[in-house]
Structures are given as C-alpha cells and as structure tokens.
Amino acid sequence: MQSIGHFINGQHIAGDGRTQPVYNPATGEAEKVVALASSEIVGQAIAAAQAAFPLWRDTPPLKRAQVMFRYKQLLEAHAEEICRLITDEHGKVLDDAMGELVRGIEVVEYACGAPELLKGEHSKNVGPGIDSWSEFQPLGVVAGITPFNFPVMVPMWMFPLALVCGNTFILKPSERDPSAGLRIAELLQEAGLPDGVFNLVNGDREAVECLLHDSRVQAVSFVGSTLVAETIYRAGTAAGKRVQALGGAKNHAVVMPDADLDNAVNALMGAAYGSCGERCMAISVVVCVGDTVADQVVAKLADQLTHLKVRPGAEEGSEMGPLVTQVHLQKVRGYVDRGVEEGAQLVVDGRALQVAGYEKGFFLGGCLFDHVTPSMSIYREEIFGPVLCVVRADDLQKAMELIDDHEYGNGTCIFTRDGEAARYFSDHIKVGMVGVNVPLPVPVAYHSFGGWKRSLFGDLYAYGPDAVRFYTRRKTITQRWPSGALREGTRFSFPTL
Ligand code: NAD
C-alpha cells in the first residue's frame, strides 16, 4: 500500500510512527496510508524553514516572482494529474477539481506581481532634508493549516503570497486527502524554489499543536471548522503569533418574488449540491420570500434532483461524487434523520441511494427539506453535505433578520430583478461575501476572501491585498543626511516641522 510522508528541506521524508488510512471515497477502500507527523518531524520542518529564511528574505522580489511564473506553468502542465489526485481522495467530480486548481493558479498569478505588491510607500521632505518611507518586511517562518474540501486551492490561498513576500512556509494539509498537496509541493521545487523555503508535514492535531506552540513560527493561517478555528486563533495569539483563522459557514440564498426562478434554481442546484455540498461557500439554506415563490422553488428543485447524476467523481458525466469519508457520511445522514425528527418536510430523500458497482462508496443522494425553521439543528448547524433547507419568510426584511441572526456570516446571495432590493441587501447584510444573482460569490484573486461573525477569527482575509499585509510587517524609516544648515542643534521639545 502506498505510504504518504512529508516534504522537508526539498526531500521526501518517511513517517516515523503513527499513520492513518486514506480512502478512495468512491470505492470505500483504504488505498493509501498517510504519516502523522511527530513533534520531531515538525521540529525538523521548522528548523529547515528557519535556516532557509535569511537567504530567501534577501532574494529580490522579482526573483521570487520568477519562481511563481515557472510554478504557474508547471501547475498547468500537470493539471490533469493533480485533479485526478484530488478526485481519488476527496471524491469531487473532475471538472470541479479543475475549477479549484484554476482558482488556486489565479492566486499564483497575483503573486507574480510581487515587486509591485511590495513597493512600499515613500514621502520626500517630510521635514527639512528628511525623507520617510514604509516598507513591508517578511515575518519569517509562517504556517498554513488547511481543510479537506479544497486540498489544492486553500493551501494556494496561502503559500504563493507568503513566499513572494519573503517568508518561508510550512503547510499542514488535511490528513484525509494529502496526495495533491504533496504533488504541488514537489512542483514548487521543480520551479526553482530553494530547499527549505517550503515544507510540508502531514499530520493531525499533534502536528498543529507543535506549530502553534513553537516560538520560531511567527504566523499561522488556518482554514477549517469553526470550533477548531477559534481554538487555533486563541492558542496562536496567546503564544504571540499573528493568526487568521477561517471557519465554517451556513450560507443563505434569498429568492425574491421577482427573481428569474429558472435561473435561480439552476444556480442553487450547483451551489447546494456541487462538490456534494462540501464547500464553505455552498448554499445550504434557501430563504424564499412568500409561499408562492417557495412552492415553485421547491417543486423545481425536487424535479432537478431526480435527474442529478451521482456517480464516482472520475466518471464521465458524473455531477456529484461521494462524501469524503464514512464518518462524514454518517454525520450528514444523522442530520437528515434529525431534520425529519424535528418536523421539517423531507421533500427529496437521498438516503436510500445506491450507486451500481460502488455499493461501498460514501454516497448520499441530494436531500431537500422544506418548512425548515430557525430552531432546528439542520438550520443552525453546518451540515457540509448535499442537504438543502428551504425556509419561508414574509418579506426581505424578515429574510435579512434570519441571516443576520445566524452565527455564521461567510457568504450569501440574493436572486432578484429589483436593483433597489439588491443594493439594500448587499449594503446592510451582516455577511462578508455577497452575491447578487451570483450564488457562490468567491472573490477573485486580487480581492480577498473572508467571512464575518464566527466564520473568521482575526482581522485580515485570505489572499489578495489582505494576504500581503498579513504576511508582512510594516517598517517605517525616517532618514536625514545632515550637512550645512541641516545639521542638528540641541533641542528637547518633541520634533515638529
Ligand atoms: P477541520 O476543522 O476538521 O480540519 C481542518 C484542519 O485542522 C485539518 O488540517 C485538520 O488536521 C486540523 N485539525 C482538525 N481538528 C483539529 C484539532 N482539534 N486541533 C488542531 N487541528 C485540528 O475541517 P475539515 O473537516 O477538514 O474541513 C471542513 C470545514 O472547513 C468546514 O467547516 C468548512 O466550512 C470549513 N472551511 C472553511 C473555509 C473558509 O474559507 N471559511 C474554506 C474551506 C473550508
């Protein structure tokens, strides 16, 4: 059985103890094992990153960007291979894996602009013969801890920018689908990144705790579930580190009575059931304004669900693959059971789905609940599966109150033809990323990604301009070259012009 280890200082390192099986979710078979790093292994990675920092810090931004130009080409040349690795371990369909890779490559492209991004700010003559400028210096060794649902894109939200800013990096990817992360680490080396500048340790909580408590690690970027995000934010900041921790979500879409309903339902199908609902921007609640809209939306969704092709992600024509693991499948099924017990109307029940030839796979058919209320656990909690809840609201104000009252605030969207309603919604809603007739408003690489409320702990968002600020420290230098009249006399008052 293939064993997946670590990548430290430009070399593959075998595991030294604990391991965990890695499943192909379509077959339900454990096809590989992944090493779970001990504190010694994590220590080796930190030492390598620390040793590589001085040289990399002083490498001109243009040279760092040139590595990223080569990296982009390599990622594109190996795209199909990377996507197959994603699908084999995550389960998502191949073109969805390609979508994730392409969005990750866009961050690499943004990072290619490093010389421009790091230019700093300059002011001449802030005083007689005095110039002042702010520059943005790297932090040192920084770490990224990432979830299973985007094994390539989420790491690429982090390391391309951390690296071009002059930091060295340690990635701790999800132990559930580690192969694609390892492959993109190898390609970084092929692109010319010096050894030790990027290191990857596979592992679980033990590895994360080592990264959090080691004083050589200056900053931590985390993406995952909310409880872990909050714990990491608290522990990391208590240890004096800069931390950004992106957490879970429960994204609502509002459908207004004037919306183009067929367009909205098509969009909702992809946003709710794409990637088997395992996206932090997935729409998991539809708030229909008025019963007439609700009845129509539910009927149209139910009809489309009967045609949804649920098959292995690598199979041609498959629209939705399996869930990531058996444990996760049981968790999601448990929510569907609970929704029924709590009195929601299960309009489409995917629990009985059998995929011919893949009876041991972790498949669940698309599920649709109507008449969901805010007190139900299927409404309050993140399910992270192919389960869509329809809630009915009397008007836009009531729909917005529901969204604002929810503990999560990652993404949301409104389907409408009414510009005034759309503008009011996007202006006032308490959510970090808003779509108007756009179901998955994931910002492009030159903006930044982040939610509000318990979907993000920290101040700065992922990738884009916020990431440049997160991965650098501002230093402001004030300079005078005294000569003649500009020479300093003795004075004891606070300096003014
Ligand atoms: P997870 O929280 O279980 O794991 C995320 C990472 O944290 C993994 O690397 C894992 O090994 C590590 N980890 C898990 N438990 C830990 C613990 N107790 N202590 C320290 N480290 C721990 O998340 P997941 O199941 O892999 O991913 C799904 C979750 O991620 C969902 O909640 C989803 O909404 C969220 N997510 C959020 C975003 C976002 O941008 N806000 C993006 C993608 C995923």
Coordinates of C-alpha atoms and ligand atoms in Angstrom, one line a residue:
M1 CA 0.0 0.0 0.0
Q2 CA 1.3 3.5 -0.9
S3 CA 2.6 5.4 2.1
I4 CA 2.4 9.2 2.0
G5 CA 5.1 11.0 4.0
H6 CA 6.4 14.6 4.4
F7 CA 8.4 17.0 2.3
I8 CA 11.1 18.8 4.2
N9 CA 14.1 20.8 3.0
G10 CA 13.5 19.6 -0.5
Q11 CA 13.3 15.9 0.3
H12 CA 10.7 13.3 0.8
I13 CA 10.8 12.1 4.5
A14 CA 9.1 8.9 5.5
G15 CA 6.8 8.8 8.5
D16 CA 8.3 7.9 11.9
G17 CA 5.3 6.4 13.7
R18 CA 1.5 6.9 13.6
T19 CA -0.4 6.6 10.3
Q20 CA -3.9 7.0 9.1
P21 CA -5.7 5.3 6.2
V22 CA -6.6 7.4 3.1
Y23 CA -9.7 6.3 1.4
N24 CA -11.0 6.4 -2.2
P25 CA -14.5 7.6 -1.3
A26 CA -16.0 6.3 -4.5
T27 CA -15.0 2.7 -3.7
G28 CA -14.9 3.0 0.1
E29 CA -11.4 1.3 0.0
A30 CA -8.4 2.4 2.0
E31 CA -5.9 2.6 -0.8
K32 CA -3.0 4.5 0.9
V33 CA -1.8 5.5 4.4
V34 CA -0.6 8.9 5.4
A35 CA 2.0 9.5 8.0
L36 CA 1.0 11.6 11.0
A37 CA 4.0 13.8 12.0
S38 CA 5.5 13.6 15.4
S39 CA 6.8 16.6 17.2
E40 CA 10.4 15.7 16.0
I41 CA 9.3 15.8 12.3
V42 CA 7.5 19.1 12.8
G43 CA 10.6 20.4 14.5
Q44 CA 12.7 19.3 11.5
A45 CA 10.4 21.3 9.2
I46 CA 10.6 24.4 11.4
A47 CA 14.4 24.2 11.6
A48 CA 14.6 23.8 7.7
A49 CA 12.3 26.8 7.2
Q50 CA 14.2 28.9 9.8
A51 CA 17.5 28.1 8.1
A52 CA 16.2 29.0 4.7
F53 CA 14.8 32.3 5.8
P54 CA 17.8 34.7 5.7
L55 CA 18.7 33.9 2.1
W56 CA 15.1 33.9 0.9
R57 CA 14.4 37.1 2.7
D58 CA 17.1 38.9 0.8
T59 CA 16.2 37.4 -2.5
P60 CA 14.9 40.2 -4.7
P61 CA 11.1 40.1 -5.1
L62 CA 11.5 39.9 -8.8
K63 CA 13.4 36.6 -8.4
R64 CA 10.8 35.3 -6.0
A65 CA 8.1 36.2 -8.6
Q66 CA 10.0 34.4 -11.3
V67 CA 9.7 31.1 -9.3
M68 CA 5.9 31.7 -9.3
F69 CA 5.9 32.3 -13.1
R70 CA 7.5 28.9 -13.6
Y71 CA 5.3 27.4 -11.0
K72 CA 2.1 28.5 -12.8
Q73 CA 3.4 26.8 -16.0
L74 CA 4.1 23.6 -14.1
L75 CA 0.7 23.5 -12.4
E76 CA -0.9 24.0 -15.8
A77 CA 1.2 21.3 -17.4
H78 CA 0.3 18.8 -14.6
A79 CA -3.3 19.9 -14.2
E80 CA -4.9 16.7 -15.1
E81 CA -2.7 14.6 -12.9
I82 CA -3.3 17.0 -9.9
C83 CA -7.1 16.9 -10.5
R84 CA -7.1 13.1 -10.5
L85 CA -5.3 13.0 -7.2
I86 CA -7.9 15.4 -5.8
T87 CA -10.8 13.3 -7.1
D88 CA -9.3 10.0 -5.9
E89 CA -9.1 11.1 -2.3
H90 CA -11.8 13.8 -2.0
G91 CA -14.4 12.4 -4.3
K92 CA -15.4 15.6 -6.2
V93 CA -16.0 15.4 -9.9
L94 CA -13.0 16.1 -12.2
D95 CA -14.2 19.4 -13.7
D96 CA -14.9 20.7 -10.1
A97 CA -11.3 19.7 -9.2
M98 CA -10.1 21.6 -12.2
G99 CA -12.2 24.6 -11.1
E100 CA -10.4 24.5 -7.7
L101 CA -7.0 24.2 -9.3
V102 CA -7.7 27.1 -11.7
R103 CA -8.8 29.4 -8.8
G104 CA -5.6 28.4 -7.0
I105 CA -3.5 29.2 -10.0
E106 CA -5.1 32.7 -10.1
V107 CA -3.5 33.4 -6.7
V108 CA -0.2 32.3 -8.1
E109 CA -0.7 34.8 -10.9
Y110 CA -1.4 37.5 -8.4
A111 CA 1.7 36.6 -6.5
C112 CA 3.7 37.0 -9.7
G113 CA 3.1 40.7 -9.1
A114 CA 5.3 40.7 -6.0
P115 CA 7.6 43.6 -7.0
E116 CA 4.6 45.8 -7.4
L117 CA 2.8 44.5 -4.3
L118 CA 5.8 45.1 -2.1
K119 CA 6.8 48.5 -3.4
G120 CA 6.0 50.3 -0.1
E121 CA 5.2 53.9 0.4
H122 CA 7.6 56.9 0.1
S123 CA 7.4 60.5 1.1
K124 CA 10.1 63.0 0.3
N125 CA 10.8 66.0 2.5
V126 CA 8.6 65.1 5.5
G127 CA 10.8 67.7 7.2
P128 CA 13.7 69.8 6.1
G129 CA 16.0 67.4 4.3
I130 CA 14.2 64.4 5.8
D131 CA 12.7 61.6 3.7
S132 CA 10.4 58.8 5.1
W133 CA 9.2 55.5 3.7
S134 CA 7.3 52.5 4.8
E135 CA 8.4 49.1 3.6
F136 CA 6.8 45.7 4.1
Q137 CA 9.2 43.1 5.5
P138 CA 8.6 39.3 5.8
L139 CA 7.7 37.8 9.1
G140 CA 9.9 34.7 9.0
V141 CA 8.6 31.2 9.3
V142 CA 4.8 31.0 8.8
A143 CA 2.5 28.0 8.8
G144 CA -0.7 27.1 7.0
I145 CA -3.2 24.5 8.2
T146 CA -5.8 23.5 5.7
P147 CA -9.1 21.5 5.4
F148 CA -10.0 18.5 3.3
N149 CA -12.5 20.2 1.0
F150 CA -10.1 22.1 -1.2
P151 CA -6.8 20.2 -0.9
V152 CA -5.1 22.4 -3.5
M153 CA -6.9 25.7 -3.7
V154 CA -6.9 26.6 0.0
P155 CA -3.2 25.9 0.5
M156 CA -2.7 28.1 -2.6
W157 CA -4.7 30.9 -0.9
M158 CA -1.8 31.0 1.5
F159 CA 1.7 29.9 0.3
P160 CA 2.2 31.8 -3.0
L161 CA 1.7 35.1 -1.3
A162 CA 3.6 34.2 1.9
L163 CA 6.5 33.0 -0.2
V164 CA 6.7 36.0 -2.6
C165 CA 6.6 38.3 0.5
G166 CA 9.9 36.7 1.6
N167 CA 8.6 34.2 4.2
T168 CA 9.4 30.5 4.5
F169 CA 6.4 28.2 4.8
I170 CA 5.2 25.0 6.5
L171 CA 2.0 23.5 5.2
K172 CA 0.0 21.0 7.3
P173 CA -2.7 19.8 4.9
S174 CA -5.7 17.7 5.7
E175 CA -4.9 14.1 6.6
R176 CA -7.9 13.0 4.7
D177 CA -6.7 13.9 1.1
P178 CA -3.0 14.6 1.3
S179 CA -1.6 13.5 -2.1
A180 CA -2.4 16.5 -4.2
G181 CA -0.8 18.8 -1.7
L182 CA 2.3 16.8 -1.8
R183 CA 2.4 16.9 -5.6
I184 CA 2.1 20.7 -5.7
A185 CA 5.0 20.8 -3.1
E186 CA 7.2 18.8 -5.5
L187 CA 6.4 21.2 -8.3
L188 CA 7.5 24.2 -6.3
Q189 CA 10.9 22.6 -6.0
E190 CA 10.9 22.0 -9.8
A191 CA 10.0 25.6 -10.3
G192 CA 13.3 26.5 -8.6
L193 CA 12.2 27.3 -5.1
P194 CA 15.3 26.8 -2.8
D195 CA 15.2 23.9 -0.4
G196 CA 13.6 24.6 2.9
V197 CA 11.7 27.6 1.8
F198 CA 8.5 25.5 1.5
N199 CA 8.0 22.4 3.7
L200 CA 5.0 20.1 4.1
V201 CA 4.2 18.0 7.1
N202 CA 1.3 15.6 7.1
G203 CA -0.5 15.0 10.4
D204 CA -3.2 15.8 12.7
R205 CA -3.8 17.7 15.9
E206 CA -0.3 16.8 17.3
A207 CA 1.4 18.5 14.3
V208 CA -0.9 21.5 14.6
E209 CA -0.1 21.9 18.3
C210 CA 3.6 21.8 17.7
L211 CA 3.3 24.6 15.1
L212 CA 1.2 26.7 17.4
H213 CA 3.5 26.4 20.4
D214 CA 6.9 26.7 18.7
S215 CA 8.2 30.3 19.1
R216 CA 10.0 30.1 15.7
V217 CA 6.7 30.1 13.9
Q218 CA 5.6 33.8 13.5
A219 CA 2.2 33.5 12.0
V220 CA -0.5 30.9 11.3
S221 CA -3.2 30.8 8.6
F222 CA -5.9 28.3 9.3
V223 CA -9.0 27.3 7.3
G224 CA -11.3 24.6 8.7
S225 CA -14.3 24.2 11.0
T226 CA -15.3 26.9 13.4
L227 CA -14.5 25.3 16.7
V228 CA -11.0 24.4 15.6
A229 CA -10.6 27.8 14.1
E230 CA -11.5 29.5 17.3
T231 CA -9.2 27.2 19.4
I232 CA -6.3 27.9 17.0
Y233 CA -6.9 31.6 17.0
R234 CA -6.9 31.7 20.8
A235 CA -3.9 29.5 21.2
G236 CA -1.9 31.1 18.5
T237 CA -2.5 34.7 19.6
A238 CA -1.8 33.8 23.2
A239 CA 1.5 32.5 22.0
G240 CA 2.2 35.9 20.4
K241 CA 1.6 34.9 16.8
R242 CA -0.3 36.6 14.1
V243 CA -3.3 34.4 13.3
Q244 CA -6.0 34.4 10.7
A245 CA -8.5 31.5 11.2
L246 CA -11.3 31.0 8.7
G247 CA -14.1 28.8 10.0
G248 CA -17.4 27.2 9.0
A249 CA -20.5 28.6 7.3
K250 CA -24.2 28.3 6.7
N251 CA -24.8 30.3 3.6
H252 CA -28.3 31.6 2.8
A253 CA -29.7 32.5 -0.6
V254 CA -32.7 34.8 -0.7
V255 CA -35.1 34.3 -3.6
M256 CA -37.3 37.3 -4.2
P257 CA -40.8 37.1 -5.8
D258 CA -39.5 39.0 -8.9
A259 CA -36.5 36.7 -9.5
D260 CA -35.9 34.7 -12.7
L261 CA -36.8 31.4 -10.9
D262 CA -35.4 29.0 -13.5
N263 CA -32.1 30.8 -13.4
A264 CA -32.2 30.9 -9.6
V265 CA -33.0 27.2 -9.3
N266 CA -30.2 26.2 -11.8
A267 CA -27.8 28.3 -9.8
L268 CA -29.0 26.8 -6.5
M269 CA -28.5 23.2 -7.8
G270 CA -24.8 23.8 -8.4
A271 CA -24.3 25.9 -5.3
A272 CA -26.0 23.4 -3.0
Y273 CA -25.1 20.0 -4.4
G274 CA -21.8 20.8 -6.3
S275 CA -18.9 19.1 -4.6
C276 CA -21.5 17.2 -2.6
G277 CA -22.2 20.3 -0.5
E278 CA -18.6 20.2 0.9
R279 CA -17.8 23.8 0.2
C280 CA -17.6 26.6 2.7
M281 CA -19.4 28.8 0.2
A282 CA -22.1 26.2 -0.6
I283 CA -25.6 27.4 -0.3
S284 CA -27.3 25.3 2.4
V285 CA -30.4 27.4 3.1
V286 CA -32.8 29.0 0.6
V287 CA -35.0 31.7 2.1
C288 CA -38.0 32.1 -0.2
V289 CA -39.9 35.4 0.2
G290 CA -43.5 34.4 0.1
D291 CA -45.2 31.0 -0.1
T292 CA -45.9 31.2 -3.9
V293 CA -42.1 31.5 -4.6
A294 CA -41.3 28.8 -2.1
D295 CA -43.8 26.3 -3.6
Q296 CA -42.4 27.0 -7.1
V297 CA -38.7 26.8 -6.0
V298 CA -39.3 23.5 -4.0
A299 CA -41.1 21.9 -7.0
K300 CA -38.4 22.9 -9.5
L301 CA -35.5 21.8 -7.2
A302 CA -37.2 18.5 -6.5
D303 CA -37.6 17.9 -10.2
Q304 CA -34.0 18.7 -10.9
L305 CA -32.8 16.5 -8.1
T306 CA -34.5 13.4 -9.7
H307 CA -32.1 13.9 -12.6
L308 CA -28.9 14.6 -10.6
K309 CA -26.2 12.1 -11.7
V310 CA -24.5 10.8 -8.6
R311 CA -21.5 8.7 -9.6
P312 CA -17.8 8.5 -8.9
G313 CA -16.1 11.8 -9.5
A314 CA -13.8 10.4 -12.1
E315 CA -16.6 9.0 -14.2
E316 CA -17.6 10.9 -17.3
G317 CA -20.9 12.8 -16.9
S318 CA -20.9 12.5 -13.1
E319 CA -22.4 15.6 -11.5
M320 CA -21.9 14.8 -7.8
G321 CA -19.5 12.4 -6.2
P322 CA -19.4 10.8 -2.8
L323 CA -18.7 12.4 0.6
V324 CA -15.2 12.3 1.8
T325 CA -15.2 9.6 4.4
Q326 CA -17.6 7.0 6.0
V327 CA -17.5 9.0 9.2
H328 CA -18.6 12.2 7.4
L329 CA -21.3 10.2 5.5
Q330 CA -22.7 9.0 8.8
K331 CA -22.6 12.5 10.2
V332 CA -24.5 14.0 7.3
R333 CA -27.1 11.1 7.3
G334 CA -27.5 11.8 11.0
Y335 CA -28.5 15.4 10.2
V336 CA -31.1 14.2 7.7
D337 CA -32.6 11.8 10.3
R338 CA -32.7 14.6 12.8
G339 CA -34.3 17.0 10.4
V340 CA -37.2 14.5 9.9
E341 CA -37.5 14.1 13.7
E342 CA -37.5 17.8 14.2
G343 CA -40.5 18.2 11.9
A344 CA -39.0 19.5 8.7
Q345 CA -40.6 18.1 5.5
L346 CA -38.1 15.9 3.6
V347 CA -39.2 16.5 0.0
V348 CA -36.4 14.6 -1.5
D349 CA -34.7 11.8 0.5
G350 CA -31.2 10.8 -0.8
R351 CA -30.6 8.3 2.0
A352 CA -31.6 5.2 0.0
L353 CA -29.3 5.9 -3.0
Q354 CA -27.2 3.0 -4.2
V355 CA -24.6 3.6 -6.9
A356 CA -24.3 0.5 -9.0
G357 CA -20.9 -1.0 -8.8
Y358 CA -19.9 1.3 -5.9
E359 CA -22.0 -0.1 -3.1
K360 CA -19.3 0.5 -0.5
G361 CA -18.7 4.1 -1.6
F362 CA -19.6 7.0 0.6
F363 CA -22.5 8.2 -1.5
L364 CA -25.6 10.1 -0.4
G365 CA -28.2 11.4 -2.8
G366 CA -29.2 15.0 -2.8
C367 CA -31.7 15.8 0.0
L368 CA -34.2 18.7 0.1
F369 CA -36.0 19.9 3.2
D370 CA -39.0 22.3 3.1
H371 CA -40.6 24.2 6.1
V372 CA -37.3 24.4 8.0
T373 CA -37.4 26.7 11.0
P374 CA -34.5 28.5 12.8
S375 CA -34.8 26.4 15.9
M376 CA -34.0 23.1 14.0
S377 CA -30.4 21.8 14.2
I378 CA -30.4 21.3 10.4
Y379 CA -30.8 25.1 10.2
R380 CA -28.5 26.1 13.0
E381 CA -25.5 23.8 12.3
E382 CA -23.2 23.4 9.3
I383 CA -24.0 20.0 7.7
F384 CA -21.4 20.1 5.0
G385 CA -23.2 17.7 2.7
P386 CA -25.8 17.6 -0.1
V387 CA -28.7 18.8 2.1
L388 CA -30.6 22.0 1.2
C389 CA -33.0 23.6 3.6
V390 CA -35.9 25.8 2.4
V391 CA -37.1 28.4 4.9
R392 CA -40.1 30.7 4.2
A393 CA -40.1 34.4 5.0
D394 CA -42.8 37.0 4.6
D395 CA -40.6 39.8 3.2
L396 CA -37.0 40.8 2.5
Q397 CA -36.6 42.4 6.0
K398 CA -37.5 39.1 7.7
A399 CA -35.2 37.1 5.4
M400 CA -32.4 39.5 6.3
E401 CA -33.1 39.2 10.0
L402 CA -32.7 35.4 9.7
I403 CA -29.3 35.8 8.0
D404 CA -28.1 38.4 10.5
D405 CA -29.1 36.3 13.5
H406 CA -27.2 33.3 12.3
E407 CA -23.9 32.7 14.0
Y408 CA -22.1 32.3 10.7
G409 CA -21.5 35.0 8.1
N410 CA -19.4 33.6 5.3
G411 CA -21.3 34.1 2.1
T412 CA -24.8 34.9 1.0
C413 CA -26.7 35.8 -2.2
I414 CA -29.9 37.4 -3.4
F415 CA -31.8 36.4 -6.5
T416 CA -33.9 39.3 -7.8
R417 CA -34.5 41.7 -10.7
D418 CA -35.0 44.6 -8.2
G419 CA -31.9 46.8 -8.1
E420 CA -33.1 48.7 -5.0
A421 CA -33.6 45.5 -3.0
A422 CA -30.3 44.1 -4.2
R423 CA -28.5 47.3 -3.2
Y424 CA -30.2 47.4 0.2
F425 CA -29.4 43.7 0.8
S426 CA -25.7 44.0 -0.1
D427 CA -25.2 47.2 1.8
H428 CA -26.8 46.0 5.1
I429 CA -26.5 42.3 5.4
K430 CA -24.0 41.1 8.1
V431 CA -22.0 38.7 5.9
G432 CA -18.5 39.0 4.4
M433 CA -19.1 38.0 0.8
V434 CA -22.3 38.8 -1.0
G435 CA -23.7 37.8 -4.4
V436 CA -26.4 39.4 -6.4
N437 CA -27.7 36.7 -8.7
V438 CA -24.3 35.1 -8.1
P439 CA -24.7 32.0 -5.9
L440 CA -21.0 31.4 -5.0
P441 CA -19.5 34.9 -4.6
V442 CA -15.9 33.7 -4.1
P443 CA -13.8 36.8 -4.6
V444 CA -11.2 36.7 -7.4
A445 CA -7.5 36.5 -6.5
Y446 CA -7.0 40.3 -6.5
H447 CA -9.7 40.9 -3.9
S448 CA -9.6 39.0 -0.6
F449 CA -11.7 36.1 0.9
G450 CA -13.2 36.1 4.3
G451 CA -16.4 35.9 6.3
W452 CA -17.9 37.8 9.3
K453 CA -19.1 36.7 12.7
R454 CA -18.0 33.1 13.6
S455 CA -16.8 32.4 10.1
L456 CA -13.5 34.3 10.6
F457 CA -11.3 34.9 13.6
G458 CA -8.7 37.6 13.0
D459 CA -8.7 40.8 11.1
L460 CA -7.2 40.1 7.7
Y461 CA -8.8 38.0 5.0
A462 CA -7.2 35.3 2.9
Y463 CA -5.3 36.0 -0.4
G464 CA -5.4 39.3 -2.3
P465 CA -4.2 42.6 -0.8
D466 CA -5.1 41.4 2.8
A467 CA -2.7 38.5 2.5
V468 CA 0.2 40.8 1.5
R469 CA -0.5 42.7 4.7
F470 CA -0.9 39.5 6.8
Y471 CA 2.4 38.0 5.6
T472 CA 4.4 41.2 6.1
R473 CA 5.3 43.6 8.8
R474 CA 5.3 47.4 8.1
K475 CA 8.6 49.2 9.0
T476 CA 8.7 53.0 8.6
I477 CA 12.1 54.6 8.2
T478 CA 12.8 58.3 8.6
Q479 CA 16.2 59.5 7.2
R480 CA 18.3 62.6 7.1
W481 CA 21.8 63.1 5.8
P482 CA 22.9 66.1 7.8
S483 CA 25.1 68.8 6.3
G484 CA 25.3 72.5 6.5
A485 CA 22.1 74.1 7.7
L486 CA 20.5 70.7 8.1
R487 CA 22.8 69.7 10.9
E488 CA 21.0 69.0 14.2
G489 CA 21.1 71.6 17.0
T490 CA 20.3 70.5 20.5
R491 CA 16.6 70.7 21.3
F492 CA 14.5 69.0 23.9
S493 CA 11.0 69.6 22.6
F494 CA 9.2 66.8 20.7
P495 CA 10.2 67.0 17.0
T496 CA 7.9 69.0 14.7
L497 CA 8.4 70.6 11.3
Ligands
NAD1 P1 -11.3 20.5 10.3 O1 -11.5 21.7 11.2 O2 -11.7 19.2 10.8 O3 -9.8 20.4 9.9 C1 -9.1 21.5 9.3 C2 -7.6 21.3 9.7 O4 -7.4 21.4 11.1 C3 -7.0 20.0 9.2 O5 -5.7 20.2 8.7 C4 -7.0 19.1 10.5 O6 -6.0 18.2 10.5 C5 -6.8 20.2 11.6 N1 -7.5 19.8 12.8 C6 -8.7 19.2 13.0 N2 -9.0 19.1 14.3 C7 -8.0 19.7 15.0 C8 -7.8 20.0 16.3 N3 -8.7 19.6 17.3 N4 -6.7 20.7 16.7 C9 -5.9 21.1 15.8 N5 -6.0 20.9 14.4 C10 -7.1 20.2 14.0 O7 -12.1 20.9 8.9 P2 -12.4 19.9 7.7 O8 -13.4 19.0 8.1 O9 -11.1 19.4 7.1 O10 -12.9 21.0 6.6 C11 -14.3 21.4 6.6 C12 -14.5 22.6 7.4 O11 -13.7 23.7 6.9 C13 -15.9 23.1 7.2 O12 -16.4 23.6 8.5 C14 -15.8 24.3 6.2 O13 -16.8 25.3 6.3 C15 -14.5 24.8 6.6 N6 -13.9 25.6 5.5 C16 -14.0 27.0 5.6 C17 -13.5 27.7 4.6 C18 -13.5 29.2 4.7 O14 -12.9 29.9 3.9 N7 -14.1 29.8 5.7 C19 -12.9 27.1 3.5 C20 -12.9 25.8 3.4 C21 -13.4 25.0 4.4

